[in-house]
Amino acid sequence: MKQEFAIVDIETTGGNPGDGGGITEVAIVIHDGNEIIDSYQTLINPERFIPGFITGLTGIDSSMVVNAPTFSEVAEEIYAILENRVFIAHNVNFDYTFIQKALEKANINYKAPKLCTVKLSRKVFPGYKSYSLGRICEHLSIPISARHRAFGDAEATAILFGKIYQKDFAAVQGMLKKNNGEAFLPPNIAKEKFTELPEATGVYYFHDANGQVIYVGKALNIKSRFKGHFSGDSKGKAKLDLKYEIHDVSWELTGSELLAYLIELHEIKRLWPKYNKSQKFVSNTWGIVQYEDNLGYVRFQVSKVKPSQLCIRQFESHGEAWKFMLDAVEKYDLCPKLCGIQKSNEACFDYATKQCKGGCCGQENSAEYNLRVSDFLDKIKGEDGTLIIKEKGRNTSEETALLFEKGMFIGYSFINKEEELTSTETLLDQITKIKPYQESKYILRSFLPKLNFKNIVLVR
């Protein structure tokens, strides 16, 4: 159905609908973008005194409206004319607010998209000193049959709108989208599609005109995140290209934020979308190398990972690996020099303050020192075993089971809470396996402090 426009003008007893102002006349002209197709006008009994200065301006006095209908008597008729049409007026907020409040008093809830011909005139016909209805109509040679009477002004506004519409249709559509909070929408995404987007946690996919996935993202609120992609100033070329290339959106709800991160990683690796860059390339990872020196002490070194090198743990950055070893030194009472944290030809700096037992200078024998190292390595092996992590599901009746092996994400399943799972093996049978990626280790590690350890099951 083609969009129609209701161009409205009213006369009132005052300037504020909430401060005693009452409507004395209503005129509505229906426009289809090409021409005027219908009109409506009526005097209204405002049920209050019409001040002399208002009569002087409009020519409407109390005797003219004494037998006119009250607004409530014509409210349903006016609503029927306005319904499903764009509300337009010159200084639209004035007329719109009066009409909306008057309908509200008649127990009719009215809300409509609206356009202001003052704003549109400034955009489409720039350069004039004044954009009052009288002045802009004078500039554009638009006749006004009865100035400051509702129908005369509404008719002139309708002709003005027609000129605007014919000269710059895009300006009308752009203003309409902006006023409806839709200006951010990409040109090939309909409002209905945006309305369908869930306000829930999951992974979303942007598709091009051929259905190809060109971007994958994750969000706590998919609808809000979608809006964030295209709101604000889209100056970057990639962002602008994406806005015009996207033709459809699909999504998968996860319930769990951790699962959303992991599926996003997996899908980017699987689909290799055009506009995803951050996870397409594996960074030069850092690792902790273990070796034994000629005195029998087990030592560690933070270094970049080489294909031939066996690391006890890998990290995205040098800083992350360094912090991990610093924590191990403190927690397991290890020597910072033997852990590669301090460089010294003699004892480590901590030995002088008695924070180190002296493995670095022969004051503690290697067997005693290596016992604590073994505790540290056992902790790492435990973390790198097979784990099931239970997280919240997509609704209150389910939960999510995430499977990790050697720290990497390898599968997941949504489990009905009412379903009786007799053993861990039964749960494992329900989990769908997926291809593991090294980067999932970093995601798990970043989420570990947030997890409830009661929901972590060590399988083996």
CSV table of C-alpha atoms in Angstrom, one decimal:
chain,number,residue,atom,x,y,z
A,1,MET,CA,0.0,0.0,0.0
A,2,LYS,CA,1.4,3.4,-0.9
A,3,GLN,CA,2.2,5.8,2.0
A,4,GLU,CA,-0.3,8.6,2.5
A,5,PHE,CA,0.2,11.8,4.4
A,6,ALA,CA,-2.2,13.8,6.5
A,7,ILE,CA,-1.4,17.5,6.5
A,8,VAL,CA,-2.9,19.1,9.5
A,9,ASP,CA,-3.5,22.6,10.7
A,10,ILE,CA,-5.4,23.7,13.8
A,11,GLU,CA,-6.5,27.0,15.4
A,12,THR,CA,-6.6,27.2,19.2
A,13,THR,CA,-7.5,29.5,22.1
A,14,GLY,CA,-3.9,29.4,23.5
A,15,GLY,CA,-0.5,28.1,23.0
A,16,ASN,CA,-0.3,25.1,25.3
A,17,PRO,CA,-2.6,22.0,25.3
A,18,GLY,CA,-1.8,21.4,29.0
A,19,ASP,CA,-2.3,25.0,30.0
A,20,GLY,CA,-5.9,25.7,29.1
A,21,GLY,CA,-5.4,25.9,25.3
A,22,GLY,CA,-8.4,24.5,23.4
A,23,ILE,CA,-8.8,23.7,19.7
A,24,THR,CA,-11.2,25.9,17.8
A,25,GLU,CA,-10.8,24.6,14.2
A,26,VAL,CA,-9.2,21.5,12.6
A,27,ALA,CA,-8.4,21.0,8.9
A,28,ILE,CA,-6.8,17.8,7.4
A,29,VAL,CA,-5.6,17.5,3.8
A,30,ILE,CA,-4.7,14.0,2.5
A,31,HIS,CA,-1.8,13.9,0.1
A,32,ASP,CA,-0.4,10.8,-1.7
A,33,GLY,CA,2.9,12.4,-2.6
A,34,ASN,CA,1.7,13.5,-6.0
A,35,GLU,CA,-1.5,15.3,-5.3
A,36,ILE,CA,-4.3,16.2,-2.8
A,37,ILE,CA,-6.8,13.3,-2.7
A,38,ASP,CA,-9.1,14.3,0.1
A,39,SER,CA,-9.8,16.9,2.8
A,40,TYR,CA,-11.6,17.4,6.1
A,41,GLN,CA,-12.4,20.6,8.1
A,42,THR,CA,-14.6,21.6,11.0
A,43,LEU,CA,-14.9,24.3,13.6
A,44,ILE,CA,-14.6,23.0,17.2
A,45,ASN,CA,-16.4,24.3,20.3
A,46,PRO,CA,-13.4,24.6,22.7
A,47,GLU,CA,-15.8,24.8,25.7
A,48,ARG,CA,-13.9,27.9,26.9
A,49,PHE,CA,-13.6,31.6,26.2
A,50,ILE,CA,-11.8,32.6,23.0
A,51,PRO,CA,-9.6,35.6,23.8
A,52,GLY,CA,-9.9,38.8,21.7
A,53,PHE,CA,-6.3,38.6,20.4
A,54,ILE,CA,-7.0,35.1,19.1
A,55,THR,CA,-10.2,36.4,17.3
A,56,GLY,CA,-8.1,39.2,15.9
A,57,LEU,CA,-5.6,36.7,14.5
A,58,THR,CA,-7.9,34.0,13.2
A,59,GLY,CA,-11.3,35.7,12.9
A,60,ILE,CA,-12.9,33.0,15.0
A,61,ASP,CA,-15.0,34.2,17.9
A,62,SER,CA,-17.2,32.5,20.5
A,63,SER,CA,-20.4,33.0,18.4
A,64,MET,CA,-19.0,31.1,15.5
A,65,VAL,CA,-18.3,27.9,17.6
A,66,VAL,CA,-21.3,27.9,19.9
A,67,ASN,CA,-23.1,25.3,17.8
A,68,ALA,CA,-20.0,23.5,16.6
A,69,PRO,CA,-19.2,20.0,17.9
A,70,THR,CA,-16.8,19.5,20.8
A,71,PHE,CA,-13.6,17.7,20.0
A,72,SER,CA,-14.8,14.6,21.8
A,73,GLU,CA,-17.8,14.4,19.5
A,74,VAL,CA,-15.6,14.3,16.4
A,75,ALA,CA,-12.6,12.5,17.9
A,76,GLU,CA,-13.3,9.1,16.4
A,77,GLU,CA,-13.9,10.7,12.9
A,78,ILE,CA,-10.6,12.6,13.1
A,79,TYR,CA,-8.8,9.5,14.4
A,80,ALA,CA,-10.1,7.5,11.4
A,81,ILE,CA,-8.7,10.1,9.0
A,82,LEU,CA,-5.3,10.2,10.7
A,83,GLU,CA,-4.9,6.5,11.3
A,84,ASN,CA,-2.1,4.8,9.3
A,85,ARG,CA,-1.0,8.1,7.7
A,86,VAL,CA,2.1,10.2,8.3
A,87,PHE,CA,1.2,13.3,10.4
A,88,ILE,CA,2.5,16.5,8.7
A,89,ALA,CA,2.3,20.2,9.8
A,90,HIS,CA,4.3,23.4,9.7
A,91,ASN,CA,6.0,23.3,13.1
A,92,VAL,CA,4.6,19.8,13.5
A,93,ASN,CA,5.1,19.4,17.3
A,94,PHE,CA,2.5,22.2,18.0
A,95,ASP,CA,-0.3,20.6,16.0
A,96,TYR,CA,0.6,17.0,16.8
A,97,THR,CA,0.7,17.6,20.6
A,98,PHE,CA,-2.7,19.4,20.6
A,99,ILE,CA,-4.3,16.6,18.5
A,100,GLN,CA,-2.7,13.8,20.6
A,101,LYS,CA,-3.8,15.3,23.9
A,102,ALA,CA,-7.3,16.0,22.6
A,103,LEU,CA,-7.6,12.4,21.4
A,104,GLU,CA,-6.3,11.2,24.7
A,105,LYS,CA,-9.1,13.0,26.6
A,106,ALA,CA,-11.5,11.2,24.3
A,107,ASN,CA,-9.9,7.8,25.4
A,108,ILE,CA,-8.1,7.3,22.1
A,109,ASN,CA,-4.4,6.5,22.1
A,110,TYR,CA,-2.8,8.1,19.1
A,111,LYS,CA,0.8,7.8,18.0
A,112,ALA,CA,2.0,8.4,14.4
A,113,PRO,CA,5.1,9.1,12.4
A,114,LYS,CA,5.4,12.8,11.8
A,115,LEU,CA,7.2,15.3,9.5
A,116,CYS,CA,7.8,19.0,9.8
A,117,THR,CA,7.6,21.1,6.7
A,118,VAL,CA,9.7,23.8,8.3
A,119,LYS,CA,12.6,21.4,8.7
A,120,LEU,CA,12.0,19.9,5.3
A,121,SER,CA,11.8,23.3,3.7
A,122,ARG,CA,15.2,24.3,5.2
A,123,LYS,CA,16.8,21.2,3.8
A,124,VAL,CA,15.2,21.2,0.3
A,125,PHE,CA,15.0,24.9,-0.2
A,126,PRO,CA,18.0,26.4,1.6
A,127,GLY,CA,19.0,30.0,1.8
A,128,TYR,CA,15.9,31.9,2.9
A,129,LYS,CA,15.9,34.2,5.9
A,130,SER,CA,12.5,33.0,7.1
A,131,TYR,CA,10.7,29.7,6.9
A,132,SER,CA,7.4,30.8,8.4
A,133,LEU,CA,4.5,29.4,6.3
A,134,GLY,CA,3.7,32.8,4.9
A,135,ARG,CA,7.2,33.6,3.9
A,136,ILE,CA,8.1,30.2,2.4
A,137,CYS,CA,4.8,30.2,0.4
A,138,GLU,CA,5.6,33.7,-0.8
A,139,HIS,CA,9.1,32.5,-2.0
A,140,LEU,CA,7.7,29.5,-3.8
A,141,SER,CA,4.6,31.3,-5.2
A,142,ILE,CA,2.1,29.2,-3.2
A,143,PRO,CA,-1.2,31.0,-2.7
A,144,ILE,CA,-2.9,30.9,0.8
A,145,SER,CA,-6.6,31.3,0.4
A,146,ALA,CA,-7.3,32.2,4.1
A,147,ARG,CA,-4.2,32.9,6.2
A,148,HIS,CA,-4.6,31.8,9.9
A,149,ARG,CA,-7.6,29.7,9.2
A,150,ALA,CA,-7.1,26.0,9.5
A,151,PHE,CA,-8.1,24.9,6.0
A,152,GLY,CA,-6.3,27.7,4.2
A,153,ASP,CA,-3.0,27.0,6.0
A,154,ALA,CA,-3.4,23.2,5.7
A,155,GLU,CA,-4.0,23.5,1.9
A,156,ALA,CA,-1.0,25.7,1.5
A,157,THR,CA,1.1,23.3,3.6
A,158,ALA,CA,0.0,20.4,1.4
A,159,ILE,CA,1.1,22.3,-1.7
A,160,LEU,CA,4.4,23.0,-0.1
A,161,PHE,CA,4.8,19.4,0.9
A,162,GLY,CA,4.0,18.3,-2.7
A,163,LYS,CA,6.8,20.6,-4.0
A,164,ILE,CA,9.2,19.2,-1.4
A,165,TYR,CA,8.2,15.6,-2.2
A,166,GLN,CA,8.7,16.0,-5.9
A,167,LYS,CA,12.0,17.9,-5.6
A,168,ASP,CA,13.7,15.6,-3.0
A,169,PHE,CA,11.9,12.4,-2.2
A,170,ALA,CA,15.0,11.1,-0.4
A,171,ALA,CA,14.9,14.0,2.0
A,172,VAL,CA,11.3,13.1,3.0
A,173,GLN,CA,12.2,9.4,3.5
A,174,GLY,CA,15.4,10.3,5.4
A,175,MET,CA,13.6,12.6,7.7
A,176,LEU,CA,10.8,10.1,8.3
A,177,LYS,CA,13.3,7.4,9.1
A,178,LYS,CA,15.2,9.7,11.4
A,179,ASN,CA,12.1,10.8,13.3
A,180,ASN,CA,11.0,7.1,13.6
A,181,GLY,CA,14.4,6.2,15.0
A,182,GLU,CA,15.2,4.2,11.8
A,183,ALA,CA,17.8,6.4,10.2
A,184,PHE,CA,20.6,4.0,11.2
A,185,LEU,CA,19.1,1.1,9.2
A,186,PRO,CA,21.1,0.0,6.1
A,187,PRO,CA,19.2,0.7,2.9
A,188,ASN,CA,18.5,-3.0,2.2
A,189,ILE,CA,17.3,-3.9,5.7
A,190,ALA,CA,13.6,-3.4,6.3
A,191,LYS,CA,12.2,-2.1,9.6
A,192,GLU,CA,10.3,-5.4,9.9
A,193,LYS,CA,13.6,-7.3,9.9
A,194,PHE,CA,15.1,-5.1,12.6
A,195,THR,CA,11.9,-5.5,14.7
A,196,GLU,CA,12.4,-9.3,14.5
A,197,LEU,CA,15.9,-9.2,16.0
A,198,PRO,CA,16.0,-10.7,19.5
A,199,GLU,CA,17.1,-8.8,22.5
A,200,ALA,CA,19.0,-11.8,23.7
A,201,THR,CA,22.5,-13.3,23.8
A,202,GLY,CA,23.8,-15.1,20.8
A,203,VAL,CA,25.7,-15.0,17.5
A,204,TYR,CA,24.5,-13.0,14.4
A,205,TYR,CA,25.3,-13.2,10.7
A,206,PHE,CA,25.2,-10.5,8.1
A,207,HIS,CA,24.4,-11.8,4.5
A,208,ASP,CA,25.0,-10.1,1.1
A,209,ALA,CA,22.5,-10.1,-1.8
A,210,ASN,CA,23.5,-13.7,-2.7
A,211,GLY,CA,23.0,-15.0,0.9
A,212,GLN,CA,26.8,-15.2,1.5
A,213,VAL,CA,27.8,-14.5,5.1
A,214,ILE,CA,30.0,-11.4,5.1
A,215,TYR,CA,30.2,-10.8,8.9
A,216,VAL,CA,29.8,-12.8,12.1
A,217,GLY,CA,29.4,-11.2,15.5
A,218,LYS,CA,28.4,-12.0,19.1
A,219,ALA,CA,26.3,-9.9,21.5
A,220,LEU,CA,24.5,-10.0,24.8
A,221,ASN,CA,21.7,-8.1,23.1
A,222,ILE,CA,21.6,-8.9,19.3
A,223,LYS,CA,19.1,-6.1,18.5
A,224,SER,CA,21.1,-3.5,20.4
A,225,ARG,CA,24.4,-4.6,18.9
A,226,PHE,CA,22.9,-4.5,15.4
A,227,LYS,CA,21.9,-0.9,15.9
A,228,GLY,CA,25.3,-0.1,17.3
A,229,HIS,CA,26.9,-1.3,14.0
A,230,PHE,CA,25.2,1.4,12.0
A,231,SER,CA,24.4,4.2,14.4
A,232,GLY,CA,26.6,7.2,14.7
A,233,ASP,CA,29.1,8.6,12.2
A,234,SER,CA,29.9,5.9,9.6
A,235,LYS,CA,33.0,7.5,8.2
A,236,GLY,CA,35.1,4.3,7.8
A,237,LYS,CA,35.1,2.9,4.3
A,238,ALA,CA,34.7,-0.7,5.6
A,239,LYS,CA,31.8,0.3,7.8
A,240,LEU,CA,30.1,2.2,4.9
A,241,ASP,CA,30.7,-0.7,2.5
A,242,LEU,CA,29.2,-3.2,5.0
A,243,LYS,CA,26.1,-0.9,5.5
A,244,TYR,CA,25.4,-0.9,1.7
A,245,GLU,CA,26.3,-4.6,1.1
A,246,ILE,CA,24.2,-6.2,3.9
A,247,HIS,CA,20.9,-7.5,2.7
A,248,ASP,CA,19.8,-9.9,5.5
A,249,VAL,CA,20.5,-10.8,9.1
A,250,SER,CA,20.2,-14.2,10.8
A,251,TRP,CA,21.1,-15.3,14.3
A,252,GLU,CA,21.6,-18.2,16.7
A,253,LEU,CA,20.7,-17.8,20.3
A,254,THR,CA,23.2,-19.2,22.9
A,255,GLY,CA,22.0,-18.0,26.3
A,256,SER,CA,25.5,-18.2,27.5
A,257,GLU,CA,27.9,-15.3,26.8
A,258,LEU,CA,30.9,-17.8,26.9
A,259,LEU,CA,29.2,-19.9,24.2
A,260,ALA,CA,28.5,-16.9,22.1
A,261,TYR,CA,32.3,-16.0,22.1
A,262,LEU,CA,33.2,-19.5,21.2
A,263,ILE,CA,30.7,-20.0,18.4
A,264,GLU,CA,31.7,-16.6,17.0
A,265,LEU,CA,35.3,-17.8,16.8
A,266,HIS,CA,34.3,-21.1,15.3
A,267,GLU,CA,32.1,-19.5,12.6
A,268,ILE,CA,34.7,-16.9,11.6
A,269,LYS,CA,37.3,-19.7,11.2
A,270,ARG,CA,34.7,-21.8,9.3
A,271,LEU,CA,33.2,-19.2,7.0
A,272,TRP,CA,36.0,-16.7,6.7
A,273,PRO,CA,33.6,-13.7,6.3
A,274,LYS,CA,34.7,-10.7,4.2
A,275,TYR,CA,34.4,-8.1,7.0
A,276,ASN,CA,35.8,-10.0,9.9
A,277,LYS,CA,39.5,-9.4,10.5
A,278,SER,CA,40.4,-9.7,14.1
A,279,GLN,CA,40.2,-13.5,14.3
A,280,LYS,CA,41.2,-14.4,10.8
A,281,PHE,CA,44.9,-14.2,11.6
A,282,VAL,CA,46.6,-16.1,14.4
A,283,SER,CA,48.9,-13.7,16.3
A,284,ASN,CA,52.5,-14.7,17.1
A,285,THR,CA,51.6,-16.6,20.3
A,286,TRP,CA,53.8,-16.7,23.4
A,287,GLY,CA,54.4,-19.7,25.4
A,288,ILE,CA,56.1,-21.1,28.5
A,289,VAL,CA,58.9,-23.6,27.7
A,290,GLN,CA,60.0,-26.2,30.3
A,291,TYR,CA,63.5,-27.7,30.5
A,292,GLU,CA,65.9,-29.2,33.0
A,293,ASP,CA,69.4,-27.6,33.6
A,294,ASN,CA,72.7,-29.5,34.2
A,295,LEU,CA,72.1,-29.4,38.0
A,296,GLY,CA,68.7,-31.1,37.7
A,297,TYR,CA,66.5,-28.0,38.4
A,298,VAL,CA,63.3,-27.8,36.3
A,299,ARG,CA,63.3,-24.3,34.7
A,300,PHE,CA,60.9,-22.2,32.6
A,301,GLN,CA,61.3,-19.5,30.0
A,302,VAL,CA,58.7,-17.2,28.4
A,303,SER,CA,59.3,-17.1,24.6
A,304,LYS,CA,57.6,-16.9,21.3
A,305,VAL,CA,56.2,-20.3,20.2
A,306,LYS,CA,58.1,-22.2,17.5
A,307,PRO,CA,56.6,-25.1,15.6
A,308,SER,CA,59.2,-27.5,17.0
A,309,GLN,CA,58.8,-26.3,20.6
A,310,LEU,CA,56.7,-28.0,23.2
A,311,CYS,CA,55.1,-25.4,25.5
A,312,ILE,CA,53.3,-26.2,28.8
A,313,ARG,CA,50.9,-23.3,28.2
A,314,GLN,CA,50.4,-20.7,25.4
A,315,PHE,CA,49.2,-17.1,25.6
A,316,GLU,CA,48.1,-14.3,23.2
A,317,SER,CA,50.7,-11.9,24.6
A,318,HIS,CA,54.1,-11.7,26.3
A,319,GLY,CA,52.4,-9.8,29.2
A,320,GLU,CA,49.9,-12.5,29.8
A,321,ALA,CA,52.5,-15.2,29.9
A,322,TRP,CA,54.7,-13.1,32.1
A,323,LYS,CA,51.9,-12.6,34.6
A,324,PHE,CA,51.1,-16.3,34.6
A,325,MET,CA,54.7,-17.1,35.7
A,326,LEU,CA,54.7,-14.3,38.3
A,327,ASP,CA,51.6,-15.8,39.8
A,328,ALA,CA,53.2,-19.3,39.8
A,329,VAL,CA,56.3,-18.0,41.5
A,330,GLU,CA,54.2,-16.5,44.3
A,331,LYS,CA,51.7,-19.4,44.7
A,332,TYR,CA,54.2,-22.3,44.5
A,333,ASP,CA,57.2,-20.6,46.1
A,334,LEU,CA,59.3,-20.9,43.0
A,335,CYS,CA,62.5,-19.1,42.2
A,336,PRO,CA,62.0,-16.1,39.8
A,337,LYS,CA,65.4,-16.7,38.2
A,338,LEU,CA,64.7,-20.4,37.5
A,339,CYS,CA,61.3,-19.3,36.1
A,340,GLY,CA,62.9,-16.8,33.6
A,341,ILE,CA,61.5,-13.8,35.4
A,342,GLN,CA,64.8,-12.4,36.7
A,343,LYS,CA,68.2,-12.3,35.0
A,344,SER,CA,71.2,-12.7,37.3
A,345,ASN,CA,74.6,-14.4,37.2
A,346,GLU,CA,74.4,-15.1,40.9
A,347,ALA,CA,71.4,-15.7,43.2
A,348,CYS,CA,68.0,-14.1,42.4
A,349,PHE,CA,67.2,-10.8,44.0
A,350,ASP,CA,64.5,-12.5,46.1
A,351,TYR,CA,67.0,-14.8,47.9
A,352,ALA,CA,68.5,-11.8,49.7
A,353,THR,CA,65.1,-11.0,51.2
A,354,LYS,CA,64.5,-14.7,52.0
A,355,GLN,CA,61.5,-14.8,49.6
A,356,CYS,CA,63.4,-17.5,47.6
A,357,LYS,CA,64.7,-20.7,49.2
A,358,GLY,CA,67.9,-20.7,47.1
A,359,GLY,CA,67.4,-23.1,44.3
A,360,CYS,CA,69.1,-20.5,42.1
A,361,CYS,CA,72.4,-20.6,44.1
A,362,GLY,CA,72.5,-24.2,45.3
A,363,GLN,CA,71.1,-23.5,48.8
A,364,GLU,CA,68.0,-25.7,48.1
A,365,ASN,CA,68.7,-29.0,46.4
A,366,SER,CA,67.0,-29.8,43.0
A,367,ALA,CA,64.8,-32.6,44.4
A,368,GLU,CA,63.1,-30.4,47.0
A,369,TYR,CA,62.7,-27.6,44.6
A,370,ASN,CA,61.3,-29.8,41.9
A,371,LEU,CA,58.6,-31.1,44.2
A,372,ARG,CA,57.0,-27.7,44.2
A,373,VAL,CA,57.5,-27.5,40.4
A,374,SER,CA,55.6,-30.8,40.1
A,375,ASP,CA,52.6,-29.3,42.1
A,376,PHE,CA,52.6,-26.4,39.6
A,377,LEU,CA,52.7,-28.8,36.6
A,378,ASP,CA,50.0,-31.0,38.0
A,379,LYS,CA,47.8,-28.0,38.3
A,380,ILE,CA,48.3,-27.1,34.7
A,381,LYS,CA,47.6,-30.8,33.6
A,382,GLY,CA,44.4,-30.7,35.6
A,383,GLU,CA,43.3,-27.5,33.8
A,384,ASP,CA,44.3,-29.0,30.4
A,385,GLY,CA,42.2,-32.2,31.0
A,386,THR,CA,38.7,-32.8,29.6
A,387,LEU,CA,36.2,-30.5,31.2
A,388,ILE,CA,32.4,-30.0,31.0
A,389,ILE,CA,31.2,-26.5,31.9
A,390,LYS,CA,27.6,-26.0,32.6
A,391,GLU,CA,26.2,-22.6,31.7
A,392,LYS,CA,22.7,-21.0,31.4
A,393,GLY,CA,20.6,-22.0,28.4
A,394,ARG,CA,18.5,-20.1,26.0
A,395,ASN,CA,15.5,-20.2,28.4
A,396,THR,CA,14.8,-21.1,32.0
A,397,SER,CA,14.0,-24.7,31.2
A,398,GLU,CA,17.4,-25.6,29.8
A,399,GLU,CA,21.1,-25.3,30.4
A,400,THR,CA,24.2,-25.5,28.2
A,401,ALA,CA,27.0,-28.0,28.4
A,402,LEU,CA,30.3,-26.9,26.9
A,403,LEU,CA,33.1,-29.5,26.3
A,404,PHE,CA,36.8,-28.6,26.5
A,405,GLU,CA,39.8,-30.8,26.0
A,406,LYS,CA,43.3,-29.6,26.7
A,407,GLY,CA,41.9,-26.2,27.2
A,408,MET,CA,40.3,-26.0,23.7
A,409,PHE,CA,36.5,-25.9,23.0
A,410,ILE,CA,35.4,-29.1,21.2
A,411,GLY,CA,31.6,-29.2,21.5
A,412,TYR,CA,28.4,-28.2,23.2
A,413,SER,CA,24.8,-29.2,23.7
A,414,PHE,CA,21.6,-27.7,25.0
A,415,ILE,CA,20.2,-29.9,27.8
A,416,ASN,CA,16.6,-29.9,29.1
A,417,LYS,CA,16.8,-29.4,32.9
A,418,GLU,CA,14.0,-32.0,33.4
A,419,GLU,CA,15.9,-34.7,31.6
A,420,GLU,CA,17.6,-37.2,33.9
A,421,LEU,CA,21.3,-37.6,33.0
A,422,THR,CA,22.5,-40.6,34.9
A,423,SER,CA,26.2,-40.1,34.3
A,424,THR,CA,28.9,-37.8,32.8
A,425,GLU,CA,29.2,-40.3,30.0
A,426,THR,CA,25.5,-39.9,29.2
A,427,LEU,CA,26.0,-36.1,29.0
A,428,LEU,CA,29.1,-36.6,26.8
A,429,ASP,CA,27.0,-38.6,24.3
A,430,GLN,CA,24.6,-35.7,23.8
A,431,ILE,CA,27.4,-33.2,23.0
A,432,THR,CA,27.9,-32.4,19.3
A,433,LYS,CA,31.6,-32.2,18.6
A,434,ILE,CA,33.1,-29.3,16.5
A,435,LYS,CA,36.5,-28.5,15.2
A,436,PRO,CA,38.8,-27.2,17.9
A,437,TYR,CA,40.8,-23.9,17.5
A,438,GLN,CA,43.8,-22.9,19.6
A,439,GLU,CA,42.3,-19.4,20.2
A,440,SER,CA,39.4,-20.9,22.2
A,441,LYS,CA,41.9,-21.5,25.0
A,442,TYR,CA,42.3,-17.8,25.5
A,443,ILE,CA,38.5,-17.3,25.6
A,444,LEU,CA,38.2,-19.9,28.3
A,445,ARG,CA,41.0,-18.5,30.3
A,446,SER,CA,39.4,-15.0,30.2
A,447,PHE,CA,36.1,-16.4,31.4
A,448,LEU,CA,37.4,-18.7,34.2
A,449,PRO,CA,37.3,-15.9,36.9
A,450,LYS,CA,33.6,-15.3,36.1
A,451,LEU,CA,32.5,-19.0,36.2
A,452,ASN,CA,30.9,-20.8,39.1
A,453,PHE,CA,33.3,-23.7,39.9
A,454,LYS,CA,30.4,-25.9,41.0
A,455,ASN,CA,29.4,-26.0,37.3
A,456,ILE,CA,32.8,-27.2,36.1
A,457,VAL,CA,33.0,-31.1,35.9
A,458,LEU,CA,36.5,-32.7,35.4
A,459,VAL,CA,35.8,-35.7,33.1
A,460,ARG,CA,39.3,-37.1,33.0
